[in-house]
Structures are given as structure tokens and as C-alpha cells.
Short mmCIF file of C-alpha atoms in Angstrom, two decimals:
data_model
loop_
_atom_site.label_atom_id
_atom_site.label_comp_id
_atom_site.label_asym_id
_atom_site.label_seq_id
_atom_site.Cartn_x
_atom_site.Cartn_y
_atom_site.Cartn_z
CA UNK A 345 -41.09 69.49 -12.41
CA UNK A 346 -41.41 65.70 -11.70
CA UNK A 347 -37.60 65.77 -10.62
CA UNK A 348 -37.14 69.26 -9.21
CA UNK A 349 -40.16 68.85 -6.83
CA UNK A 350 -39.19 65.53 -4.52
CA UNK A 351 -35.38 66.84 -4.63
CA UNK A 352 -36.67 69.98 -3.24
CA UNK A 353 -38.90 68.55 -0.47
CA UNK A 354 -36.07 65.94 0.24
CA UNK A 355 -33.22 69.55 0.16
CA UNK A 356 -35.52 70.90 2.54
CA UNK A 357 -36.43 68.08 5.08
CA UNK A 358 -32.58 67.77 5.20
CA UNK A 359 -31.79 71.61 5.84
CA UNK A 360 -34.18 71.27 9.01
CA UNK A 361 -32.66 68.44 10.70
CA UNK A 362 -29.09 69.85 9.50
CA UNK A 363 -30.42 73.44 12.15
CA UNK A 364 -31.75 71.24 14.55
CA UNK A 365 -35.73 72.75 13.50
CA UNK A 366 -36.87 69.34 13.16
CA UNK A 367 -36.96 66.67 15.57
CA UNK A 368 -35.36 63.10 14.72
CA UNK A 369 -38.44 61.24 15.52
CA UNK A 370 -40.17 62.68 12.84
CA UNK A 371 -37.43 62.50 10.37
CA UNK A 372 -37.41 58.44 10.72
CA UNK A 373 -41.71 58.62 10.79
CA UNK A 374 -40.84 60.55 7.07
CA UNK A 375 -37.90 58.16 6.24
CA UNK A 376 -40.20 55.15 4.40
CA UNK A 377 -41.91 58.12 2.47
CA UNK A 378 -38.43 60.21 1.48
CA UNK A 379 -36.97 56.75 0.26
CA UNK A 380 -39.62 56.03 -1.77
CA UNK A 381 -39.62 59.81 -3.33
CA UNK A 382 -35.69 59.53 -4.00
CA UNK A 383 -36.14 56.20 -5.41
CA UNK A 384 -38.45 57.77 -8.31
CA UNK A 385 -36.21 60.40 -8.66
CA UNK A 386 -33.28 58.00 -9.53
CA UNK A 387 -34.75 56.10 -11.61
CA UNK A 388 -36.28 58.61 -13.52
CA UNK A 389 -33.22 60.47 -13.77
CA UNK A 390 -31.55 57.37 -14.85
CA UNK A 391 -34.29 56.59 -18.12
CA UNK A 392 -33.93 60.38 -18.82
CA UNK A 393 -30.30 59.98 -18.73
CA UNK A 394 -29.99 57.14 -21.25
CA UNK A 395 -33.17 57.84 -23.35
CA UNK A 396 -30.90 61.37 -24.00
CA UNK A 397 -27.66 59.74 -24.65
CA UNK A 398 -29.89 57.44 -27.14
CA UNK A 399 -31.20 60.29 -29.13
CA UNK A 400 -28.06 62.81 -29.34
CA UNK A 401 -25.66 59.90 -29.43
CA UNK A 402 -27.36 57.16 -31.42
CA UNK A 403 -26.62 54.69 -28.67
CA UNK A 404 -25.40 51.24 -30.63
CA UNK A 405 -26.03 48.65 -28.30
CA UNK A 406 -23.34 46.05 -27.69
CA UNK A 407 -25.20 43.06 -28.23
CA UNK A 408 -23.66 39.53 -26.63
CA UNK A 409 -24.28 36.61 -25.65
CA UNK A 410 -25.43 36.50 -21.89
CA UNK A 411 -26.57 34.22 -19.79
CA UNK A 412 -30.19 35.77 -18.81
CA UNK A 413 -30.93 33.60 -15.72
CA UNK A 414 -27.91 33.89 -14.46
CA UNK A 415 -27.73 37.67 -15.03
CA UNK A 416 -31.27 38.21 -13.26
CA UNK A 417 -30.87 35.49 -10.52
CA UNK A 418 -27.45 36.88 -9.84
CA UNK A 419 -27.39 40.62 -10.27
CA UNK A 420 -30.71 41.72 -11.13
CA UNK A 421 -32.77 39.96 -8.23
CA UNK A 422 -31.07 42.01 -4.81
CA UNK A 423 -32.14 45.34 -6.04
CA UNK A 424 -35.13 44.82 -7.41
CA UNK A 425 -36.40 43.10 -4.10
CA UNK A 426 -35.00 46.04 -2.62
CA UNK A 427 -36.77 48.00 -4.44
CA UNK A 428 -40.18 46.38 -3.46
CA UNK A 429 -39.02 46.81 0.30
CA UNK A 430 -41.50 49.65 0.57
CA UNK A 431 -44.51 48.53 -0.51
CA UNK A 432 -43.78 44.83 1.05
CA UNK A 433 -43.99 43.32 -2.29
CA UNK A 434 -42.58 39.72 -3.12
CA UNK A 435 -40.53 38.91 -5.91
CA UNK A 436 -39.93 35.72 -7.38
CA UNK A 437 -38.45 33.65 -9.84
CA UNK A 438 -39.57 30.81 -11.59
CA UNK A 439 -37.03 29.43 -14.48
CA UNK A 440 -38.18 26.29 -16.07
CA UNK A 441 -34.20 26.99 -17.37
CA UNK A 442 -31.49 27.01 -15.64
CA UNK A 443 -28.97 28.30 -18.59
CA UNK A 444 -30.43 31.01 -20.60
CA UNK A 445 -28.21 31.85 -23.63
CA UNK A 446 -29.55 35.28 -25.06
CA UNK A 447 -28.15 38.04 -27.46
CA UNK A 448 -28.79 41.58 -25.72
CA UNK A 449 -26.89 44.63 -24.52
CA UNK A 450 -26.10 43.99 -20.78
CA UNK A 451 -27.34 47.86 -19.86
CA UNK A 452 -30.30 47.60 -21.95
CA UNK A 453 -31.01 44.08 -20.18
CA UNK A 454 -30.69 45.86 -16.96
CA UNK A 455 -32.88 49.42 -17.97
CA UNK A 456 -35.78 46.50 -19.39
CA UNK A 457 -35.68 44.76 -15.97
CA UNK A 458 -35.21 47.49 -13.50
CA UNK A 459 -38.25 49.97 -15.53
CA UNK A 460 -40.83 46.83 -15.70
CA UNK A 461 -40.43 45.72 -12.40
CA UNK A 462 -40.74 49.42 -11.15
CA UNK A 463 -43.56 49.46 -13.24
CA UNK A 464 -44.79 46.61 -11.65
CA UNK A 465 -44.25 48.04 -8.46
CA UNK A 466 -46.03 51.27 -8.68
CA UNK A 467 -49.21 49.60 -9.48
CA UNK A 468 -48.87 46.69 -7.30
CA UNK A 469 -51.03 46.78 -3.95
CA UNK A 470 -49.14 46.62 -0.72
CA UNK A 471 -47.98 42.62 0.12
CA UNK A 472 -48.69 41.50 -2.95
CA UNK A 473 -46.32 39.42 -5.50
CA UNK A 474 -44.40 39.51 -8.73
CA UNK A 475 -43.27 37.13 -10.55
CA UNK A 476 -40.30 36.71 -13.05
CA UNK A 477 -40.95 33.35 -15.26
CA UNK A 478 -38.31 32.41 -17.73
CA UNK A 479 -39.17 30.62 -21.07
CA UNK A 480 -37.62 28.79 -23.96
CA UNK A 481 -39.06 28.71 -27.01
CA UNK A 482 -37.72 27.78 -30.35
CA UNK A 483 -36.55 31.14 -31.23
CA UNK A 484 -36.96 33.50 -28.68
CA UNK A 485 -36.36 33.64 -24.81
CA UNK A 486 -39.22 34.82 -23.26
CA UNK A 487 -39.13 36.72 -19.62
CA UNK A 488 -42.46 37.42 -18.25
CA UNK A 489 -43.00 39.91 -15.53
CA UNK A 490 -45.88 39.10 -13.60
CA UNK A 491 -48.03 41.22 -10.97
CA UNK A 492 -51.08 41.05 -9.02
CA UNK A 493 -51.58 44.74 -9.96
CA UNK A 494 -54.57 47.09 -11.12
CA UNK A 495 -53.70 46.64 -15.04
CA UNK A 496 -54.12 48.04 -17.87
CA UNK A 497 -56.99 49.39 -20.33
CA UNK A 498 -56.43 48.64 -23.70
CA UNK A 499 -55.83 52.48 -24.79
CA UNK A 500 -52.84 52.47 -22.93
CA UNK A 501 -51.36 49.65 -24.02
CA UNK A 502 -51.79 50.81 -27.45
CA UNK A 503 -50.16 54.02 -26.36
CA UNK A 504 -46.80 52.19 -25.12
CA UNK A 505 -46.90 50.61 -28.71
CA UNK A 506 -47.26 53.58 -30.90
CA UNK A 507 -44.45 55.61 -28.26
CA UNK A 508 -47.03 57.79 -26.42
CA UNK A 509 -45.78 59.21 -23.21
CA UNK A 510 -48.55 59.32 -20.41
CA UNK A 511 -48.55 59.19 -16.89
CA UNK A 512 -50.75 57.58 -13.94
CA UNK A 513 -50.61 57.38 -10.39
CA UNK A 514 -49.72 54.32 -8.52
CA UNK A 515 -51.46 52.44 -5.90
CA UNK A 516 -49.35 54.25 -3.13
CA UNK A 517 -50.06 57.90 -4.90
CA UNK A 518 -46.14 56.96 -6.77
CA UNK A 519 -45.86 59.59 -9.38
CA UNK A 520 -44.47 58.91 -13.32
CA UNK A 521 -43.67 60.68 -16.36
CA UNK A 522 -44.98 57.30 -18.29
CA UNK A 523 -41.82 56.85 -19.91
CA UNK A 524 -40.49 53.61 -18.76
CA UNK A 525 -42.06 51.11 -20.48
CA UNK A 526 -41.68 53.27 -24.10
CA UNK A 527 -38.33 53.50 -23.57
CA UNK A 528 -38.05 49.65 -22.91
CA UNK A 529 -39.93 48.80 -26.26
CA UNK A 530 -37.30 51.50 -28.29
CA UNK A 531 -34.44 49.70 -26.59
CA UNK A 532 -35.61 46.31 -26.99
CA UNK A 533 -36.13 47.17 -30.89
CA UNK A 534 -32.20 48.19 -31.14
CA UNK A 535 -31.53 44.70 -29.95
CA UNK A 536 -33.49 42.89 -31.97
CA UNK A 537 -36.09 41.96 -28.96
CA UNK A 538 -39.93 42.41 -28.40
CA UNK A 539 -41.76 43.98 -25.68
CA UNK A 540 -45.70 42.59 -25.12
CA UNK A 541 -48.43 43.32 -22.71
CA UNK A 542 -50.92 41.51 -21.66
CA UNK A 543 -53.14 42.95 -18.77
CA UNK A 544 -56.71 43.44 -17.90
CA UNK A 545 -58.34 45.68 -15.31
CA UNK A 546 -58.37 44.69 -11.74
CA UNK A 547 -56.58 41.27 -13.05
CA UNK A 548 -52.68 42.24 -13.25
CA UNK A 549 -50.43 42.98 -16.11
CA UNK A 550 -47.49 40.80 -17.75
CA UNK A 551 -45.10 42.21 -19.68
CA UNK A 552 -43.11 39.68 -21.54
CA UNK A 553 -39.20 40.54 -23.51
CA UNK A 554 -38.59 38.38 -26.25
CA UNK A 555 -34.96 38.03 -26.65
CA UNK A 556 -33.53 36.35 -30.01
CA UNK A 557 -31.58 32.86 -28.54
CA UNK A 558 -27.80 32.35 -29.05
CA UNK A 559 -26.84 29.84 -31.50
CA UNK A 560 -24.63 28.25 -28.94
CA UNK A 561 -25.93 25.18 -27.13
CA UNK A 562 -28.30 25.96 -24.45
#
């Protein structure tokens, strides 16, 4: 249902203006609102997609060692500010490391990213700002994602840890099957990384990855 339904009302929007039924003014007035609907689509599809291939396939990750700012400054950063276009939400970065040397899976790197900044996102009021802080600890490299956003009640937090699917609305209605940040913390695991949250209503959320350091100099 959650994927059928905005790929139908997108099918149909598209049939009209293919007959001519519907005028082009009000297919760009519905444009903001249809990008926004395909958006969730794809990235839905997308966790469904992999979380499946996980479970029939017993996805092994292919753990290396990546540079992590590099790899978010670099590759990460342009789609996930486009991906804030719509709600005219800031992104940015703030390494107190330039280098980052970290042992993860590229793809499950860029799943992690992609689902807590979409997270982020959805409940994120309009013009507000995220930010993605990068640690260095003795062990771990720590990401932090963090938003000015409605947070989180401690019940659902515990739900993400124990793998309980739920789903809320967002501040701009954005609809969810809750199954992004699960299937961050069950990827993270197969790479030896940690997913925590630390939120409180009405104060934001951050969502910090853990990733084990390379034994290579930083």
C-alpha cells in the first residue's frame, strides 16, 4: 500500500497531462508535492530492496577501509542536500577531522547516511538545520546526525533497538513504514558498528554510527 498508492496518484497525474485533461499550470503548482511523494517511494523501495536481498541472500558486507569524511563530504553531501530541497532544510558539516580512516561496507555506509538523514528530514520543520559532526575517539569513529526536529519518546527508541517496525507522520504529513532506522542498526551490526539515539521531545534527535577505526595511521 505505502508504495502502490503515491505511484498510482503520480501514474495518474501523468496520464492527464499526457491527454491534455490537465492544465500545465497546475501540474508545476503539484510538482514540489509529486517530488516529494516519489522521493519516499524511492527510498523506500530502495531499504525494501536491500533489507530483502539481506534476508534471502545473507548479504556479507565487504568491509574496507574508507575514508568517512571524504566519502560524506564528497559523495554523500550533494544528494542529501538535495534531498532537503523541499522542506528548505540546511545541511552541514562539521569535522573536527579531516581524514577519517573507518572499516565499513561502502553501500551500507551510504543506506546508514541516506535513511538517517531522511529520517531527519521527515521530522524536521521547514528551514530548519542538520548537522553532520564527525568524531575521533580512541576506538570508534563517531558520526552524529543532528536535527532541530520534534524527537523522540523513549518507547520508540526502545522499539528501533529491539527491531520493532512502526510508523509516524512527519512534520510535512511525509508518510513511513518505520523501517529505516531498524534496518540501519541490523546493517551497522554486520559491520561491526553501533547505532545510538539520543532525542527528547520538542528538543531534536541525534543519531550517532560508531564505526570501528582502521589500524592505519589516521
Amino acid at each position: 500500500h505505502d508504495l502502490r498508492s503515491p505511484l498510482a496518484g503520480i501514474q495518474g497525474l501523468v496520464e492527464l497531462a499526457y491527454k491534455g485533461d490537465f492544465p500545465a499550470e497546475q501540474i508545476k503548482e503539484l510538482l514540489p508535492e509529486m517530488h516529494q511523494s516519489l522521493s519516499y517511494t524511492v527510498s523506500l523501495l530502495d531499504n525494501l530492496l536491500f533489507w530483502s536481498k539481506s534476508q534471502l541472500y545473507s548479504y556479507e558486507p565487504e568491509i574496507k577501509e574508507l575514508d568517512i569524511a571524504e566519502i560524506v563530504r564528497k559523495y554523500f553531501l550533494p544528494n542529501l542536500q538535495i534531498m532537503a530541497k523541499d522542506k528548505q532544510i540546511k545541511i552541514t558539516l562539521n569535522f573536527q577531522i579531516h581524514h577519517a580512516l573507518g572499516l565499513i561496507d561502502y553501500n551500507i555506509l551510504e543506506i546508514v547516511t541516506r535513511n538517517i538523514c531522511s529520517n531527519a528530514i521527515k521530522f524536521s520543520p521547514i528551514s530548519s538545520e542538520i548537522k553532520i559532526i564527525l568524531e575521533d575517539n580512541e576506538t570508534y569513529l563517531k558520526i552524529k546526525f543532528t536535527d532541530q526536529g520534534v524527537g523522540m519518546n523513549p518507547h520508540h527508541i526502545d522499539k528501533i533497538y529491539k527491531g520493532v517496525l512502526f510508523t509516524t507522520k512527519g512534520t510535512s504529513n511525509e508518510k513511513g513504514v518505520g523501517i529505516g532506522l531498524n534496518l540501519c542498526q541490523e546493517l551497522l551490526q554486520k559491520c561491526n558498528s553501533i547505532l545510538e539515539i539520543q532525542s527528547e521531545l520538542g528538543k531534536g534527535t541525534t543519531v550517532i554510527v560508531k564505526i570501528p577505526k582502521a589500524m592505519s595511521k589516521q
